[in-house]
Amino acid sequence: MRWPRTGWAEDIRSCHHGTMTNLPDANRLDANLPVSNLLDGCPDRPLADEIFTEILARDGMRIERIVSTGQATPAEAPWDQDHDEWVLLLAGSASLRLDGAADRALRPGDHAFIPARRRHWVLWTDPARPTVWLAVHWPPKPA
Amino acid sequence: MRWPRTGWAEDIRSCHHGTMTNLPDANRLDANLPVSNLLDGCPDRPLADEIFTEILARDGMRIERIVSTGQATPAEAPWDQDHDEWVLLLAGSASLRLDGAADRALRPGDHAFIPARRRHWVLWTDPARPTVWLAVHWPPKPA
């Protein structure tokens, strides 16, 4: 796969380049209005692994940013989580399969709810630019 | 204020026109992968009021879409909520003031955590196109 590096900077809808400011500790938010941009700080080339960044954790809920650079879930190793998750595609593109449902291509703004213990796969992510996801994770459910 | 209607459809980063599919009931999500687009279904002109759409409510958490068309919070009537909120700007632009902090202009991808009982104002929202927010609301806190 050839990685068109220039394509990223040219597409303003893909990640802005800059520094990602993480917000792991809600207690740090008192002095000033905390703002950072979820599209900042994306890699400028494909990486071996996806990047997971915790944005906010509060009362058992976690809000996370995920940046994919062409990764996919192996067919034999689906995600199978013990908690509900809601995902929103912010940039790039991807395809999502939930066990027993039709595959769906995702564009920016598309969102999906993934119930606990529903096996699922990311079939592909954009090969030409970063794909940025927002994920909201509920607390785990009892087995 | 003159509303440049053609500007909306021309800016792909603003709302896509289409039908908003709400997802109020997680039980409806079993048969097929639920996907709808948070940028769809925006108005093509300024409205008197903002549009609030519940995307998902689960275990006391609410995920909501808000569409602004030029609205602002009156100086004498700040938001003063009994619960924590996290907001993410998805399209358009806006400025946010938290009591005691510097004003911040927001572009798509910018996010902010607003603690319970922190007074805040949306100083302005984009006059030329829809401003789309994602809001995550935690359960209310005891007084």
mmCIF file of C-alpha atoms in Angstrom:
data_model
loop_
_atom_site.group_PDB
_atom_site.id
_atom_site.type_symbol
_atom_site.label_atom_id
_atom_site.label_comp_id
_atom_site.label_asym_id
_atom_site.label_seq_id
_atom_site.Cartn_x
_atom_site.Cartn_y
_atom_site.Cartn_z
ATOM 1 C CA MET A 1 0.000 0.000 0.000
ATOM 2 C CA ARG A 2 1.326 3.374 -0.979
ATOM 3 C CA TRP A 3 0.735 6.119 1.577
ATOM 4 C CA PRO A 4 -0.002 9.477 -0.055
ATOM 5 C CA ARG A 5 1.457 11.698 2.630
ATOM 6 C CA THR A 6 0.523 14.951 0.969
ATOM 7 C CA GLY A 7 -3.097 13.951 0.896
ATOM 8 C CA TRP A 8 -3.452 14.437 4.604
ATOM 9 C CA ALA A 9 -2.411 18.040 4.925
ATOM 10 C CA GLU A 10 -4.467 18.948 1.880
ATOM 11 C CA ASP A 11 -7.698 17.594 3.289
ATOM 12 C CA ILE A 12 -8.819 19.928 6.002
ATOM 13 C CA ARG A 13 -11.454 17.436 7.001
ATOM 14 C CA SER A 14 -8.771 14.992 8.043
ATOM 15 C CA CYS A 15 -6.671 15.611 11.117
ATOM 16 C CA HIS A 16 -5.233 19.011 11.760
ATOM 17 C CA HIS A 17 -1.584 18.758 12.650
ATOM 18 C CA GLY A 18 -0.721 19.961 16.101
ATOM 19 C CA THR A 19 -0.352 18.839 19.657
ATOM 20 C CA MET A 20 -2.981 16.695 21.296
ATOM 21 C CA THR A 21 -3.749 17.933 24.768
ATOM 22 C CA ASN A 22 -5.124 15.150 26.877
ATOM 23 C CA LEU A 23 -7.630 15.789 29.635
ATOM 24 C CA PRO A 24 -7.354 12.776 31.900
ATOM 25 C CA ASP A 25 -8.059 14.606 35.142
ATOM 26 C CA ALA A 26 -11.268 16.561 35.506
ATOM 27 C CA ASN A 27 -9.759 18.326 38.522
ATOM 28 C CA ARG A 28 -7.378 20.147 36.233
ATOM 29 C CA LEU A 29 -10.261 21.884 34.522
ATOM 30 C CA ASP A 30 -11.043 24.506 37.128
ATOM 31 C CA ALA A 31 -8.603 27.291 36.373
ATOM 32 C CA ASN A 32 -9.235 27.746 32.672
ATOM 33 C CA LEU A 33 -11.651 26.594 30.076
ATOM 34 C CA PRO A 34 -10.203 23.327 28.779
ATOM 35 C CA VAL A 35 -10.281 23.093 25.033
ATOM 36 C CA SER A 36 -8.254 20.924 22.757
ATOM 37 C CA ASN A 37 -9.033 19.561 19.329
ATOM 38 C CA LEU A 38 -9.754 15.907 18.648
ATOM 39 C CA LEU A 39 -8.437 16.273 15.090
ATOM 40 C CA ASP A 40 -5.049 17.570 16.204
ATOM 41 C CA GLY A 41 -1.922 15.524 16.676
ATOM 42 C CA CYS A 42 -2.605 12.789 14.146
ATOM 43 C CA PRO A 43 0.311 10.870 12.652
ATOM 44 C CA ASP A 44 1.498 11.831 9.193
ATOM 45 C CA ARG A 45 2.039 8.234 8.095
ATOM 46 C CA PRO A 46 0.522 4.811 8.772
ATOM 47 C CA LEU A 47 1.471 3.322 12.120
ATOM 48 C CA ALA A 48 1.690 -0.301 13.207
ATOM 49 C CA ASP A 49 -1.076 0.170 15.790
ATOM 50 C CA GLU A 50 -4.053 2.379 16.428
ATOM 51 C CA ILE A 51 -3.676 5.242 18.918
ATOM 52 C CA PHE A 52 -5.990 5.258 21.942
ATOM 53 C CA THR A 53 -6.200 8.483 23.979
ATOM 54 C CA GLU A 54 -8.417 8.910 27.006
ATOM 55 C CA ILE A 55 -10.139 12.285 26.870
ATOM 56 C CA LEU A 56 -12.239 12.148 30.009
ATOM 57 C CA ALA A 57 -13.075 9.517 32.630
ATOM 58 C CA ARG A 58 -15.812 10.300 35.085
ATOM 59 C CA ASP A 59 -18.177 8.219 37.227
ATOM 60 C CA GLY A 60 -17.332 5.025 35.397
ATOM 61 C CA MET A 61 -17.779 6.509 31.910
ATOM 62 C CA ARG A 62 -14.843 6.908 29.579
ATOM 63 C CA ILE A 63 -14.603 9.149 26.529
ATOM 64 C CA GLU A 64 -11.787 8.108 24.240
ATOM 65 C CA ARG A 65 -10.281 9.160 20.946
ATOM 66 C CA ILE A 66 -9.075 6.443 18.587
ATOM 67 C CA VAL A 67 -6.934 7.161 15.532
ATOM 68 C CA SER A 68 -6.697 4.423 12.908
ATOM 69 C CA THR A 69 -4.257 4.467 10.014
ATOM 70 C CA GLY A 70 -5.503 1.622 7.861
ATOM 71 C CA GLN A 71 -5.950 -0.993 10.577
ATOM 72 C CA ALA A 72 -8.711 -3.614 10.543
ATOM 73 C CA THR A 73 -9.950 -6.200 13.017
ATOM 74 C CA PRO A 74 -8.761 -9.722 12.148
ATOM 75 C CA ALA A 75 -11.698 -11.923 11.089
ATOM 76 C CA GLU A 76 -10.821 -14.523 13.712
ATOM 77 C CA ALA A 77 -10.446 -11.997 16.545
ATOM 78 C CA PRO A 78 -13.585 -9.851 16.780
ATOM 79 C CA TRP A 79 -14.051 -7.249 19.484
ATOM 80 C CA ASP A 80 -16.179 -8.795 22.245
ATOM 81 C CA GLN A 81 -16.537 -6.315 25.089
ATOM 82 C CA ASP A 82 -18.140 -6.544 28.504
ATOM 83 C CA HIS A 83 -19.540 -3.017 28.230
ATOM 84 C CA ASP A 84 -21.741 -0.887 25.991
ATOM 85 C CA GLU A 85 -19.988 1.485 23.617
ATOM 86 C CA TRP A 86 -21.071 4.325 21.351
ATOM 87 C CA VAL A 87 -18.809 5.373 18.501
ATOM 88 C CA LEU A 88 -18.823 8.427 16.247
ATOM 89 C CA LEU A 89 -16.629 8.792 13.182
ATOM 90 C CA LEU A 90 -15.044 12.270 13.132
ATOM 91 C CA ALA A 91 -12.646 12.064 10.175
ATOM 92 C CA GLY A 92 -11.562 9.585 7.529
ATOM 93 C CA SER A 93 -13.695 6.566 6.707
ATOM 94 C CA ALA A 94 -14.221 2.998 7.857
ATOM 95 C CA SER A 95 -16.557 0.023 7.677
ATOM 96 C CA LEU A 96 -18.130 -1.610 10.704
ATOM 97 C CA ARG A 97 -19.660 -5.066 11.036
ATOM 98 C CA LEU A 98 -21.789 -6.116 13.989
ATOM 99 C CA ASP A 99 -22.414 -9.834 14.314
ATOM 100 C CA GLY A 100 -25.665 -10.604 12.524
ATOM 101 C CA ALA A 101 -26.029 -7.216 10.850
ATOM 102 C CA ALA A 102 -25.137 -5.844 7.440
ATOM 103 C CA ASP A 103 -21.759 -4.140 6.990
ATOM 104 C CA ARG A 104 -21.921 -0.388 7.050
ATOM 105 C CA ALA A 105 -19.493 2.114 5.589
ATOM 106 C CA LEU A 106 -19.029 5.125 7.861
ATOM 107 C CA ARG A 107 -18.358 8.730 6.901
ATOM 108 C CA PRO A 108 -17.711 11.664 9.260
ATOM 109 C CA GLY A 109 -20.756 12.237 11.464
ATOM 110 C CA ASP A 110 -21.937 8.612 11.345
ATOM 111 C CA HIS A 111 -22.425 6.954 14.705
ATOM 112 C CA ALA A 112 -23.315 3.542 16.071
ATOM 113 C CA PHE A 113 -24.206 1.919 19.362
ATOM 114 C CA ILE A 114 -22.444 -1.366 20.109
ATOM 115 C CA PRO A 115 -24.092 -3.308 22.946
ATOM 116 C CA ALA A 116 -21.989 -5.276 25.415
ATOM 117 C CA ARG A 117 -21.065 -8.750 24.193
ATOM 118 C CA ARG A 118 -22.052 -7.989 20.598
ATOM 119 C CA ARG A 119 -19.130 -9.221 18.549
ATOM 120 C CA HIS A 120 -17.951 -6.685 16.009
ATOM 121 C CA TRP A 121 -15.214 -5.938 13.522
ATOM 122 C CA VAL A 122 -13.762 -2.853 11.927
ATOM 123 C CA LEU A 123 -13.517 -4.268 8.408
ATOM 124 C CA TRP A 124 -11.263 -1.501 7.104
ATOM 125 C CA THR A 125 -10.171 2.038 7.867
ATOM 126 C CA ASP A 126 -9.177 4.721 5.401
ATOM 127 C CA PRO A 127 -5.862 3.822 3.736
ATOM 128 C CA ALA A 128 -5.125 7.407 2.660
ATOM 129 C CA ARG A 129 -5.619 9.499 5.778
ATOM 130 C CA PRO A 130 -6.165 9.174 9.532
ATOM 131 C CA THR A 131 -9.536 7.909 10.663
ATOM 132 C CA VAL A 132 -10.545 9.550 13.934
ATOM 133 C CA TRP A 133 -13.177 7.973 16.174
ATOM 134 C CA LEU A 134 -14.843 9.194 19.316
ATOM 135 C CA ALA A 135 -15.789 6.324 21.618
ATOM 136 C CA VAL A 136 -17.963 6.554 24.736
ATOM 137 C CA HIS A 137 -17.616 3.531 27.028
ATOM 138 C CA TRP A 138 -20.142 2.655 29.727
ATOM 139 C CA PRO A 139 -19.036 0.716 32.816
ATOM 140 C CA PRO A 140 -18.663 -3.062 32.396
ATOM 141 C CA LYS A 141 -21.734 -5.224 32.959
ATOM 142 C CA PRO A 142 -21.745 -8.236 35.292
ATOM 143 C CA ALA A 143 -21.125 -11.543 33.531
ATOM 144 C CA MET B 1 -28.476 39.607 9.365
ATOM 145 C CA ARG B 2 -28.495 38.217 5.870
ATOM 146 C CA TRP B 3 -28.507 34.452 5.722
ATOM 147 C CA PRO B 4 -26.401 33.100 2.842
ATOM 148 C CA ARG B 5 -28.420 29.991 2.131
ATOM 149 C CA THR B 6 -26.214 28.735 -0.632
ATOM 150 C CA GLY B 7 -23.238 28.778 1.675
ATOM 151 C CA TRP B 8 -24.530 25.812 3.594
ATOM 152 C CA ALA B 9 -24.831 23.292 0.833
ATOM 153 C CA GLU B 10 -21.498 24.366 -0.588
ATOM 154 C CA ASP B 11 -19.613 23.713 2.613
ATOM 155 C CA ILE B 12 -19.385 19.989 2.990
ATOM 156 C CA ARG B 13 -18.052 20.424 6.490
ATOM 157 C CA SER B 14 -21.330 21.935 7.566
ATOM 158 C CA CYS B 15 -24.450 19.859 7.853
ATOM 159 C CA HIS B 16 -25.345 17.393 5.179
ATOM 160 C CA HIS B 17 -28.963 17.680 4.202
ATOM 161 C CA GLY B 18 -31.020 14.630 4.884
ATOM 162 C CA THR B 19 -33.147 12.946 7.486
ATOM 163 C CA MET B 20 -32.018 12.711 11.069
ATOM 164 C CA THR B 21 -32.678 9.278 12.475
ATOM 165 C CA ASN B 22 -32.989 9.401 16.203
ATOM 166 C CA LEU B 23 -31.890 6.496 18.374
ATOM 167 C CA PRO B 24 -33.735 6.940 21.632
ATOM 168 C CA ASP B 25 -34.191 3.271 22.402
ATOM 169 C CA ALA B 26 -31.191 0.997 22.554
ATOM 170 C CA ASN B 27 -33.531 -1.990 22.221
ATOM 171 C CA ARG B 28 -34.188 -1.036 18.636
ATOM 172 C CA LEU B 29 -30.582 -1.643 17.777
ATOM 173 C CA ASP B 30 -30.574 -5.413 17.670
ATOM 174 C CA ALA B 31 -31.788 -6.202 14.181
ATOM 175 C CA ASN B 32 -29.452 -4.017 12.185
ATOM 176 C CA LEU B 33 -26.398 -1.937 12.747
ATOM 177 C CA PRO B 34 -27.733 1.474 13.712
ATOM 178 C CA VAL B 35 -26.043 4.302 11.906
ATOM 179 C CA SER B 36 -27.248 7.785 11.297
ATOM 180 C CA ASN B 37 -25.272 10.939 10.713
ATOM 181 C CA LEU B 38 -25.079 13.771 13.212
ATOM 182 C CA LEU B 39 -24.549 16.266 10.392
ATOM 183 C CA ASP B 40 -27.731 15.291 8.567
ATOM 184 C CA GLY B 41 -31.078 17.006 8.849
ATOM 185 C CA CYS B 42 -29.894 20.513 9.662
ATOM 186 C CA PRO B 43 -32.128 23.478 8.838
ATOM 187 C CA ASP B 44 -31.363 25.469 5.695
ATOM 188 C CA ARG B 45 -32.036 28.809 7.373
ATOM 189 C CA PRO B 46 -31.747 30.392 10.821
ATOM 190 C CA LEU B 47 -34.410 29.256 13.276
ATOM 191 C CA ALA B 48 -35.825 31.008 16.319
ATOM 192 C CA ASP B 49 -34.514 28.336 18.659
ATOM 193 C CA GLU B 50 -31.767 25.765 18.824
ATOM 194 C CA ILE B 51 -32.643 22.136 18.037
ATOM 195 C CA PHE B 52 -32.006 19.543 20.749
ATOM 196 C CA THR B 53 -32.099 15.871 19.716
ATOM 197 C CA GLU B 54 -31.487 13.010 22.099
ATOM 198 C CA ILE B 55 -29.229 10.447 20.440
ATOM 199 C CA LEU B 56 -28.869 7.915 23.236
ATOM 200 C CA ALA B 57 -29.871 7.736 26.890
ATOM 201 C CA ARG B 58 -28.438 4.923 28.949
ATOM 202 C CA ASP B 59 -27.798 4.353 32.660
ATOM 203 C CA GLY B 60 -28.334 7.996 33.507
ATOM 204 C CA MET B 61 -26.059 9.314 30.750
ATOM 205 C CA ARG B 62 -27.479 11.272 27.838
ATOM 206 C CA ILE B 63 -25.851 11.893 24.487
ATOM 207 C CA GLU B 64 -27.457 14.795 22.667
ATOM 208 C CA ARG B 65 -27.056 16.688 19.433
ATOM 209 C CA ILE B 66 -27.577 20.439 19.467
ATOM 210 C CA VAL B 67 -27.903 22.516 16.302
ATOM 211 C CA SER B 68 -27.469 26.277 16.649
ATOM 212 C CA THR B 69 -28.262 28.774 13.913
ATOM 213 C CA GLY B 70 -26.778 31.969 15.266
ATOM 214 C CA GLN B 71 -28.158 31.782 18.811
ATOM 215 C CA ALA B 72 -26.279 33.030 21.873
ATOM 216 C CA THR B 73 -26.866 32.818 25.618
ATOM 217 C CA PRO B 74 -28.217 36.087 27.051
ATOM 218 C CA ALA B 75 -25.634 37.744 29.325
ATOM 219 C CA GLU B 76 -28.108 37.875 32.189
ATOM 220 C CA ALA B 77 -29.221 34.251 31.833
ATOM 221 C CA PRO B 78 -26.167 31.974 31.894
ATOM 222 C CA TRP B 79 -26.470 28.215 31.780
ATOM 223 C CA ASP B 80 -26.186 26.908 35.356
ATOM 224 C CA GLN B 81 -26.659 23.154 35.361
ATOM 225 C CA ASP B 82 -26.875 20.599 38.137
ATOM 226 C CA HIS B 83 -24.827 18.079 36.162
ATOM 227 C CA ASP B 84 -21.468 17.729 34.438
ATOM 228 C CA GLU B 85 -21.425 18.109 30.664
ATOM 229 C CA TRP B 86 -18.869 17.520 27.942
ATOM 230 C CA VAL B 87 -19.308 19.252 24.588
ATOM 231 C CA LEU B 88 -17.657 18.723 21.225
ATOM 232 C CA LEU B 89 -18.095 21.063 18.260
ATOM 233 C CA LEU B 90 -18.730 19.042 15.097
ATOM 234 C CA ALA B 91 -19.509 21.730 12.514
ATOM 235 C CA GLY B 92 -19.749 25.493 12.297
ATOM 236 C CA SER B 93 -18.140 27.712 14.911
ATOM 237 C CA ALA B 94 -18.931 29.255 18.279
ATOM 238 C CA SER B 95 -17.444 30.936 21.314
ATOM 239 C CA LEU B 96 -17.781 29.621 24.847
ATOM 240 C CA ARG B 97 -17.303 31.449 28.147
ATOM 241 C CA LEU B 98 -17.035 29.673 31.476
ATOM 242 C CA ASP B 99 -17.381 31.865 34.531
ATOM 243 C CA GLY B 100 -13.914 32.959 35.576
ATOM 244 C CA ALA B 101 -12.137 31.724 32.440
ATOM 245 C CA ALA B 102 -11.068 33.350 29.192
ATOM 246 C CA ASP B 103 -13.453 33.203 26.226
ATOM 247 C CA ARG B 104 -12.598 30.529 23.697
ATOM 248 C CA ALA B 105 -13.521 30.355 20.034
ATOM 249 C CA LEU B 106 -14.352 26.796 18.993
ATOM 250 C CA ARG B 107 -13.755 25.149 15.637
ATOM 251 C CA PRO B 108 -14.785 21.617 14.595
ATOM 252 C CA GLY B 109 -13.028 19.055 16.795
ATOM 253 C CA ASP B 110 -12.687 21.390 19.802
ATOM 254 C CA HIS B 111 -14.137 20.067 23.038
ATOM 255 C CA ALA B 112 -14.681 21.283 26.581
ATOM 256 C CA PHE B 113 -15.735 19.904 29.941
ATOM 257 C CA ILE B 114 -18.281 21.995 31.838
ATOM 258 C CA PRO B 115 -18.522 21.026 35.521
ATOM 259 C CA ALA B 116 -21.880 21.083 37.303
ATOM 260 C CA ARG B 117 -22.825 24.513 38.649
ATOM 261 C CA ARG B 118 -20.196 26.278 36.577
ATOM 262 C CA ARG B 119 -22.033 29.176 34.962
ATOM 263 C CA HIS B 120 -21.392 29.427 31.236
ATOM 264 C CA TRP B 121 -22.462 31.219 28.111
ATOM 265 C CA VAL B 122 -22.385 30.509 24.405
ATOM 266 C CA LEU B 123 -21.278 33.981 23.316
ATOM 267 C CA TRP B 124 -22.081 33.463 19.651
ATOM 268 C CA THR B 125 -22.662 30.732 17.116
ATOM 269 C CA ASP B 126 -21.852 30.815 13.432
ATOM 270 C CA PRO B 127 -24.152 33.273 11.615
ATOM 271 C CA ALA B 128 -23.575 31.732 8.187
ATOM 272 C CA ARG B 129 -24.126 27.996 8.679
ATOM 273 C CA PRO B 130 -25.426 25.490 11.233
ATOM 274 C CA THR B 131 -23.271 24.880 14.270
ATOM 275 C CA VAL B 132 -23.552 21.259 15.389
ATOM 276 C CA TRP B 133 -22.607 20.235 18.929
ATOM 277 C CA LEU B 134 -22.344 16.867 20.575
ATOM 278 C CA ALA B 135 -23.153 17.035 24.281
ATOM 279 C CA VAL B 136 -22.654 14.254 26.831
ATOM 280 C CA HIS B 137 -24.616 14.792 30.040
ATOM 281 C CA TRP B 138 -23.834 13.015 33.302
ATOM 282 C CA PRO B 139 -26.600 12.417 35.863
ATOM 283 C CA PRO B 140 -27.488 15.385 38.104
ATOM 284 C CA LYS B 141 -25.526 15.825 41.326
ATOM 285 C CA PRO B 142 -27.226 16.286 44.703
ATOM 286 C CA ALA B 143 -27.581 19.919 45.774
#
